[in-house]
Amino acid sequence: MRVHPAIYHLFQFAVRLGIVLVFAGVPLSLYILRTTGIGFGAREALEQALSTPALEVRIGKLLLDPFNGLVATNVSLRQKDNPDRLLAKINRFEISLNLSALMNRQIVVDTLTLVRADASIPLAQEENSPRFEVREIFASIIVLGDRLRVSQLDATVECLRIRLTGEILNPLEFKPPVADPAKGPLLPKELLEKILAALRKSSFPSGLPLLSAHFEIDAANPSEFQIPSFELTSPVIRNQDLEIQSVEIRGKYTDHRLRIPVFRINDAKGALQVSAEWDKTHGNLNASLLSSLSIKPLLTSIAGDGGAMSKLKFPSAPRLSIDIKGNTLTDPVRITATGEFFAPKFEFGKLELADLGLHFSWKNGLFYARDIHATAKRGELSAILWAGPGDYRLNAHTTIPPSDLADLFDKNTRAFLVNMEFEDLPQISASLRGARLDFPSISGNAHLKLGRTANRGAWIDSGVADVVIADECLTYKNLIINTGKGRGTGSFDYDVGRKEVRLKDIVSTLVPVDVLMWIDPRIAETIRPYRFRSAPQVKVEGKVHMKDPLKNDLKINISAPGGMNYELLGKTLTFGNTKAKVDVIANKVVANIHEAELFGGEVGVKAIVSLDPTNRVFSTNATLSRVNFAKLTNLYFDYDDSKGVISGEYGFEARMGDEENMVGSGKLRIEDGNVFAIPVFGPFSAILGSIIPGVVYNTARFATADFTVAHKKVSTPNIEIAGTGFSMLGYGDIYFLTGGLDMSMRINAQGIPGLVFFPVSKLLEYHSDGTISDPHWRPKIIPKIQLLPGGKAQKPSSR
């Protein structure tokens, strides 16, 4: 049969077009379906098939992959009655449909397959809640009617690999959990964030931990789930200073009973072993724990390495054992735990304890520890502790010096304790109670017994006191302090709340400076120049503020029959029987020696010393009454021929450490003395002998002067010296640091010689610009009278 050429060419074209469509159109169509997705309502139909009465599935794109079949991408699971609540996001999964159902125009899913899929699951209902990032998901889920069989699910959840198998019954009945508004979220957001942060800080140099489990769950009744077996294993885990060598946990949850026969964590020094069983139906809980882990890295990973944690060290791993029993169905939950703790060595800062141990129990929120014992380098501690809601109690006895425990206290207490020294171990017993673990809430009693002890270098031989603690105040009663032959009694309050020390009925024969060094070293320094030759009797009453000196109000009365030594202008004055009063008022110390014996006379001294560190000034007013002039001049000028007595007064003001620039004024009166025995006036004995016959060495018995002190010199406008038949008037300056002189004197004769010399009395004036020991007196007008050189006057027999 012959075909018409036109028909032949038409058939040939049709064949070629078909070949082109097959080899070009089909791949192009597949590419479009694989990238753009399937339309025609297929995506919406599949969303409806995958959704349940409680869950809504939304598919971003439905693709047709020639190798993997139907692929859903950008899939989200939402709560149907609350579409804003996102339950999970999955980047992609593969879908296998039932072909027979599809032929009947029905969409039935046979399997869901996930290959290298990722998912993000929020852990709470809030929109910004923490999320678990699930990566590298390999899963095969088979749909068997009203069951889902998870034949394989491998994934990485944060820092944990999971490997699950199991079955889910009645998946269409699943309802997402909803938090009870009255009880708050199922898991607090802050707790979830801390857990995630801790996981993300950990490193796993030998591989991630692996959790393997088989599960069975009925979505219609989730509380009936079963986990016939689960196992968690992990090689090395590192988190900051914490390094765990291995983890192994095995157990099961069946018939509402959780059993964990194996729970073991190993580190470089020891292990933690736990076995536990919990009956959910009846609420019974039983567990045992035994640990020899290194506890410091664990505590650091939980609480951080700052503050007190940085001082804590356990050179040897402590041992901890606990037995736990309880019932979780009671309201409140009733848990009982008993156990013991032992640490061979414990360090906190400079504090080192050995054999730290205790037995403890915990029941229904109440904690009780007995047989608490620890040994320090010096002394031991034993105690009993009770702790409950709003009720803390402690009975303790220690012989550990408080200075060794300084690192356990706050900054201010440490500053006080580090100044203490203990040659003998103290005996301290205390019974304390408080609503909270802070000092303002604590009250109780204590007994203190000290041996050889010092504070800021001030030593005592022994001391005892009863202590009452209440309202942030320590009240020391029945206080007895002994040092040598000295003794102190009374009571005082160390009020931490008001930051003041209140002293009551203090009677002491201790050295006052040593007593005040325990109270306030600033006050002690102001009375340090007063050195008692034998223990005085001291009575103290008042208060000293620890922060604000303006609130100081302290009264000290001193009676010293044995006398005292006092530093004045670089010389030591030796006082006899002395009575004094020291008042600490605001930031000043007022020392008033109102009665004291000095060189056979009476002396009174009133000194005011500033405690203000920015204005360290002091002032003194001293009065003398008939003090032995020879002893006084021998002390200050190293000569003892002056004789007589001196009276007067002197008041001055100066800055501490700059006494040479003192400013003051006073007046002096010498009676029955030998003024010419003073080197500066000695040459006038010879001058008078030459001018007035019969005037000899020891005729000047009386002298007075008013003076001022400033610019490192003593200035007087009116020196007057009187003797038999003459008087001397003068004025000038004495430079007390160098001994230099700038002084003028005029001689006035009395009686008949006075009448003779009156017309020329102005000519008998002399000036000195020498020194106290070598004055070089020269006449101002008449240079012809022979003068002896400076120094002591000579008696007639030696001239």
PDB file of C-alpha atoms in Angstrom, residues 530-701:
ATOM      1  CA  TYR A 530      50.460  59.874 128.477  1.00  0.00           C
ATOM      2  CA  ARG A 531      52.552  56.937 129.763  1.00  0.00           C
ATOM      3  CA  PHE A 532      51.600  55.685 133.202  1.00  0.00           C
ATOM      4  CA  ARG A 533      54.384  54.307 135.352  1.00  0.00           C
ATOM      5  CA  SER A 534      51.980  51.964 137.088  1.00  0.00           C
ATOM      6  CA  ALA A 535      48.492  50.844 136.155  1.00  0.00           C
ATOM      7  CA  PRO A 536      45.979  53.642 136.775  1.00  0.00           C
ATOM      8  CA  GLN A 537      42.367  53.181 137.725  1.00  0.00           C
ATOM      9  CA  VAL A 538      40.171  54.003 134.743  1.00  0.00           C
ATOM     10  CA  LYS A 539      36.411  54.384 134.549  1.00  0.00           C
ATOM     11  CA  VAL A 540      34.783  54.495 131.116  1.00  0.00           C
ATOM     12  CA  GLU A 541      31.227  55.312 130.107  1.00  0.00           C
ATOM     13  CA  GLY A 542      29.694  56.338 126.780  1.00  0.00           C
ATOM     14  CA  LYS A 543      29.762  55.408 123.118  1.00  0.00           C
ATOM     15  CA  VAL A 544      32.058  55.452 120.091  1.00  0.00           C
ATOM     16  CA  HIS A 545      30.562  55.463 116.592  1.00  0.00           C
ATOM     17  CA  MET A 546      32.226  53.180 114.048  1.00  0.00           C
ATOM     18  CA  LYS A 547      31.383  55.328 111.013  1.00  0.00           C
ATOM     19  CA  ASP A 548      30.449  58.863 112.056  1.00  0.00           C
ATOM     20  CA  PRO A 549      32.879  60.424 114.569  1.00  0.00           C
ATOM     21  CA  LEU A 550      30.434  63.290 115.119  1.00  0.00           C
ATOM     22  CA  LYS A 551      28.306  60.856 117.148  1.00  0.00           C
ATOM     23  CA  ASN A 552      31.104  59.996 119.609  1.00  0.00           C
ATOM     24  CA  ASP A 553      30.327  60.629 123.286  1.00  0.00           C
ATOM     25  CA  LEU A 554      32.797  58.877 125.590  1.00  0.00           C
ATOM     26  CA  LYS A 555      33.911  59.804 129.112  1.00  0.00           C
ATOM     27  CA  ILE A 556      37.108  58.445 130.668  1.00  0.00           C
ATOM     28  CA  ASN A 557      38.165  59.216 134.249  1.00  0.00           C
ATOM     29  CA  ILE A 558      41.735  58.356 135.216  1.00  0.00           C
ATOM     30  CA  SER A 559      43.342  58.234 138.649  1.00  0.00           C
ATOM     31  CA  ALA A 560      47.064  57.429 138.663  1.00  0.00           C
ATOM     32  CA  PRO A 561      48.637  57.542 142.154  1.00  0.00           C
ATOM     33  CA  GLY A 562      51.849  56.188 140.641  1.00  0.00           C
ATOM     34  CA  GLY A 563      52.088  59.129 138.271  1.00  0.00           C
ATOM     35  CA  MET A 564      52.825  59.256 134.589  1.00  0.00           C
ATOM     36  CA  ASN A 565      55.271  60.530 131.999  1.00  0.00           C
ATOM     37  CA  TYR A 566      54.197  63.007 129.317  1.00  0.00           C
ATOM     38  CA  GLU A 567      55.995  64.071 126.147  1.00  0.00           C
ATOM     39  CA  LEU A 568      56.129  67.882 125.709  1.00  0.00           C
ATOM     40  CA  LEU A 569      58.401  69.662 123.231  1.00  0.00           C
ATOM     41  CA  GLY A 570      60.563  66.576 122.861  1.00  0.00           C
ATOM     42  CA  LYS A 571      61.160  66.147 126.617  1.00  0.00           C
ATOM     43  CA  THR A 572      59.600  63.765 129.114  1.00  0.00           C
ATOM     44  CA  LEU A 573      57.839  65.411 132.051  1.00  0.00           C
ATOM     45  CA  THR A 574      57.563  63.132 135.074  1.00  0.00           C
ATOM     46  CA  PHE A 575      54.310  63.694 136.920  1.00  0.00           C
ATOM     47  CA  GLY A 576      53.474  62.395 140.378  1.00  0.00           C
ATOM     48  CA  ASN A 577      49.971  61.583 141.598  1.00  0.00           C
ATOM     49  CA  THR A 578      47.736  62.420 138.634  1.00  0.00           C
ATOM     50  CA  LYS A 579      44.025  62.725 138.130  1.00  0.00           C
ATOM     51  CA  ALA A 580      42.662  63.275 134.646  1.00  0.00           C
ATOM     52  CA  LYS A 581      39.518  63.183 132.608  1.00  0.00           C
ATOM     53  CA  VAL A 582      39.332  62.370 128.907  1.00  0.00           C
ATOM     54  CA  ASP A 583      36.159  63.171 126.961  1.00  0.00           C
ATOM     55  CA  VAL A 584      35.682  62.030 123.398  1.00  0.00           C
ATOM     56  CA  ILE A 585      33.066  64.414 122.034  1.00  0.00           C
ATOM     57  CA  ALA A 586      32.223  64.204 118.341  1.00  0.00           C
ATOM     58  CA  ASN A 587      35.547  64.213 116.458  1.00  0.00           C
ATOM     59  CA  LYS A 588      37.614  65.701 119.281  1.00  0.00           C
ATOM     60  CA  VAL A 589      39.398  64.295 122.307  1.00  0.00           C
ATOM     61  CA  VAL A 590      39.475  66.587 125.324  1.00  0.00           C
ATOM     62  CA  ALA A 591      42.127  65.490 127.855  1.00  0.00           C
ATOM     63  CA  ASN A 592      41.999  67.385 131.135  1.00  0.00           C
ATOM     64  CA  ILE A 593      44.708  66.699 133.724  1.00  0.00           C
ATOM     65  CA  HIS A 594      43.134  68.785 136.441  1.00  0.00           C
ATOM     66  CA  GLU A 595      45.463  67.670 139.223  1.00  0.00           C
ATOM     67  CA  ALA A 596      49.059  66.436 138.920  1.00  0.00           C
ATOM     68  CA  GLU A 597      52.349  66.755 140.797  1.00  0.00           C
ATOM     69  CA  LEU A 598      55.416  67.920 138.882  1.00  0.00           C
ATOM     70  CA  PHE A 599      58.830  68.681 140.422  1.00  0.00           C
ATOM     71  CA  GLY A 600      57.325  69.550 143.778  1.00  0.00           C
ATOM     72  CA  GLY A 601      54.587  71.786 142.371  1.00  0.00           C
ATOM     73  CA  GLU A 602      51.154  71.444 140.831  1.00  0.00           C
ATOM     74  CA  VAL A 603      50.373  71.219 137.149  1.00  0.00           C
ATOM     75  CA  GLY A 604      47.186  71.287 135.161  1.00  0.00           C
ATOM     76  CA  VAL A 605      46.938  70.439 131.455  1.00  0.00           C
ATOM     77  CA  LYS A 606      43.945  70.598 129.150  1.00  0.00           C
ATOM     78  CA  ALA A 607      44.468  69.313 125.625  1.00  0.00           C
ATOM     79  CA  ILE A 608      41.981  69.202 122.743  1.00  0.00           C
ATOM     80  CA  VAL A 609      42.926  66.881 119.888  1.00  0.00           C
ATOM     81  CA  SER A 610      41.043  66.626 116.580  1.00  0.00           C
ATOM     82  CA  LEU A 611      40.216  63.165 115.211  1.00  0.00           C
ATOM     83  CA  ASP A 612      39.348  64.618 111.817  1.00  0.00           C
ATOM     84  CA  PRO A 613      41.959  63.205 109.390  1.00  0.00           C
ATOM     85  CA  THR A 614      41.611  66.317 107.229  1.00  0.00           C
ATOM     86  CA  ASN A 615      42.262  68.703 110.130  1.00  0.00           C
ATOM     87  CA  ARG A 616      44.756  67.100 112.525  1.00  0.00           C
ATOM     88  CA  VAL A 617      45.163  69.994 114.943  1.00  0.00           C
ATOM     89  CA  PHE A 618      45.489  70.045 118.700  1.00  0.00           C
ATOM     90  CA  SER A 619      45.599  72.684 121.369  1.00  0.00           C
ATOM     91  CA  THR A 620      46.964  72.641 124.905  1.00  0.00           C
ATOM     92  CA  ASN A 621      46.578  74.888 127.918  1.00  0.00           C
ATOM     93  CA  ALA A 622      49.041  74.200 130.725  1.00  0.00           C
ATOM     94  CA  THR A 623      49.334  75.854 134.139  1.00  0.00           C
ATOM     95  CA  LEU A 624      52.277  75.598 136.560  1.00  0.00           C
ATOM     96  CA  SER A 625      52.194  76.391 140.251  1.00  0.00           C
ATOM     97  CA  ARG A 626      55.489  76.577 142.171  1.00  0.00           C
ATOM     98  CA  VAL A 627      57.303  73.916 140.142  1.00  0.00           C
ATOM     99  CA  ASN A 628      60.968  73.373 140.981  1.00  0.00           C
ATOM    100  CA  PHE A 629      62.705  75.695 138.533  1.00  0.00           C
ATOM    101  CA  ALA A 630      66.103  74.020 138.749  1.00  0.00           C
ATOM    102  CA  LYS A 631      64.694  70.604 137.721  1.00  0.00           C
ATOM    103  CA  LEU A 632      62.709  72.144 134.906  1.00  0.00           C
ATOM    104  CA  THR A 633      65.688  74.070 133.465  1.00  0.00           C
ATOM    105  CA  ASN A 634      67.894  71.024 133.865  1.00  0.00           C
ATOM    106  CA  LEU A 635      65.412  69.014 131.792  1.00  0.00           C
ATOM    107  CA  TYR A 636      64.954  71.495 128.959  1.00  0.00           C
ATOM    108  CA  PHE A 637      68.233  73.526 129.022  1.00  0.00           C
ATOM    109  CA  ASP A 638      70.636  71.109 130.714  1.00  0.00           C
ATOM    110  CA  TYR A 639      71.592  73.346 133.690  1.00  0.00           C
ATOM    111  CA  ASP A 640      70.449  73.054 137.280  1.00  0.00           C
ATOM    112  CA  ASP A 641      71.767  76.198 139.086  1.00  0.00           C
ATOM    113  CA  SER A 642      68.651  78.304 138.570  1.00  0.00           C
ATOM    114  CA  LYS A 643      66.971  77.386 141.869  1.00  0.00           C
ATOM    115  CA  GLY A 644      63.592  78.714 143.047  1.00  0.00           C
ATOM    116  CA  VAL A 645      60.136  77.864 141.797  1.00  0.00           C
ATOM    117  CA  ILE A 646      58.311  78.758 138.614  1.00  0.00           C
ATOM    118  CA  SER A 647      54.621  79.423 138.051  1.00  0.00           C
ATOM    119  CA  GLY A 648      52.755  80.357 134.923  1.00  0.00           C
ATOM    120  CA  GLU A 649      50.513  79.303 132.121  1.00  0.00           C
ATOM    121  CA  TYR A 650      50.888  78.507 128.448  1.00  0.00           C
ATOM    122  CA  GLY A 651      48.294  77.884 125.757  1.00  0.00           C
ATOM    123  CA  PHE A 652      49.135  76.903 122.207  1.00  0.00           C
ATOM    124  CA  GLU A 653      47.740  75.310 119.057  1.00  0.00           C
ATOM    125  CA  ALA A 654      49.564  73.209 116.469  1.00  0.00           C
ATOM    126  CA  ARG A 655      49.124  70.600 113.762  1.00  0.00           C
ATOM    127  CA  MET A 656      50.184  67.054 114.503  1.00  0.00           C
ATOM    128  CA  GLY A 657      53.588  66.391 113.007  1.00  0.00           C
ATOM    129  CA  ASP A 658      54.185  70.121 112.626  1.00  0.00           C
ATOM    130  CA  GLU A 659      54.587  71.156 116.268  1.00  0.00           C
ATOM    131  CA  GLU A 660      57.498  73.493 115.416  1.00  0.00           C
ATOM    132  CA  ASN A 661      54.960  75.880 113.880  1.00  0.00           C
ATOM    133  CA  MET A 662      52.849  76.075 117.016  1.00  0.00           C
ATOM    134  CA  VAL A 663      51.104  79.326 117.874  1.00  0.00           C
ATOM    135  CA  GLY A 664      50.446  80.289 121.494  1.00  0.00           C
ATOM    136  CA  SER A 665      50.884  82.663 124.383  1.00  0.00           C
ATOM    137  CA  GLY A 666      51.585  82.576 128.103  1.00  0.00           C
ATOM    138  CA  LYS A 667      53.274  84.098 131.096  1.00  0.00           C
ATOM    139  CA  LEU A 668      55.920  82.984 133.604  1.00  0.00           C
ATOM    140  CA  ARG A 669      56.896  83.967 137.153  1.00  0.00           C
ATOM    141  CA  ILE A 670      60.111  82.844 138.888  1.00  0.00           C
ATOM    142  CA  GLU A 671      60.400  83.263 142.648  1.00  0.00           C
ATOM    143  CA  ASP A 672      63.326  82.690 145.025  1.00  0.00           C
ATOM    144  CA  GLY A 673      65.415  81.758 142.050  1.00  0.00           C
ATOM    145  CA  ASN A 674      68.865  82.398 140.702  1.00  0.00           C
ATOM    146  CA  VAL A 675      68.086  84.044 137.384  1.00  0.00           C
ATOM    147  CA  PHE A 676      71.724  84.743 136.579  1.00  0.00           C
ATOM    148  CA  ALA A 677      72.361  81.002 136.603  1.00  0.00           C
ATOM    149  CA  ILE A 678      70.448  80.862 133.334  1.00  0.00           C
ATOM    150  CA  PRO A 679      73.140  81.071 130.616  1.00  0.00           C
ATOM    151  CA  VAL A 680      71.353  83.742 128.630  1.00  0.00           C
ATOM    152  CA  PHE A 681      71.348  86.111 131.626  1.00  0.00           C
ATOM    153  CA  GLY A 682      74.628  84.970 133.223  1.00  0.00           C
ATOM    154  CA  PRO A 683      76.831  87.786 131.796  1.00  0.00           C
ATOM    155  CA  PHE A 684      74.707  90.420 133.566  1.00  0.00           C
ATOM    156  CA  SER A 685      76.125  89.277 136.893  1.00  0.00           C
ATOM    157  CA  ALA A 686      79.530  90.627 135.838  1.00  0.00           C
ATOM    158  CA  ILE A 687      78.026  93.712 134.239  1.00  0.00           C
ATOM    159  CA  LEU A 688      76.152  94.632 137.437  1.00  0.00           C
ATOM    160  CA  GLY A 689      79.233  93.942 139.542  1.00  0.00           C
ATOM    161  CA  SER A 690      81.159  96.462 137.446  1.00  0.00           C
ATOM    162  CA  ILE A 691      78.436  99.110 137.519  1.00  0.00           C
ATOM    163  CA  ILE A 692      76.909  98.720 140.987  1.00  0.00           C
ATOM    164  CA  PRO A 693      79.339  97.724 143.713  1.00  0.00           C
ATOM    165  CA  GLY A 694      78.049  94.967 145.972  1.00  0.00           C
ATOM    166  CA  VAL A 695      75.805  93.327 143.401  1.00  0.00           C
ATOM    167  CA  VAL A 696      77.047  89.770 143.112  1.00  0.00           C
ATOM    168  CA  TYR A 697      76.267  86.403 141.595  1.00  0.00           C
ATOM    169  CA  ASN A 698      73.085  85.373 143.297  1.00  0.00           C
ATOM    170  CA  THR A 699      71.186  88.597 143.792  1.00  0.00           C
ATOM    171  CA  ALA A 700      68.537  88.125 140.976  1.00  0.00           C
ATOM    172  CA  ARG A 701      65.699  86.233 142.739  1.00  0.00           C
TER     173      ARG A 701
END
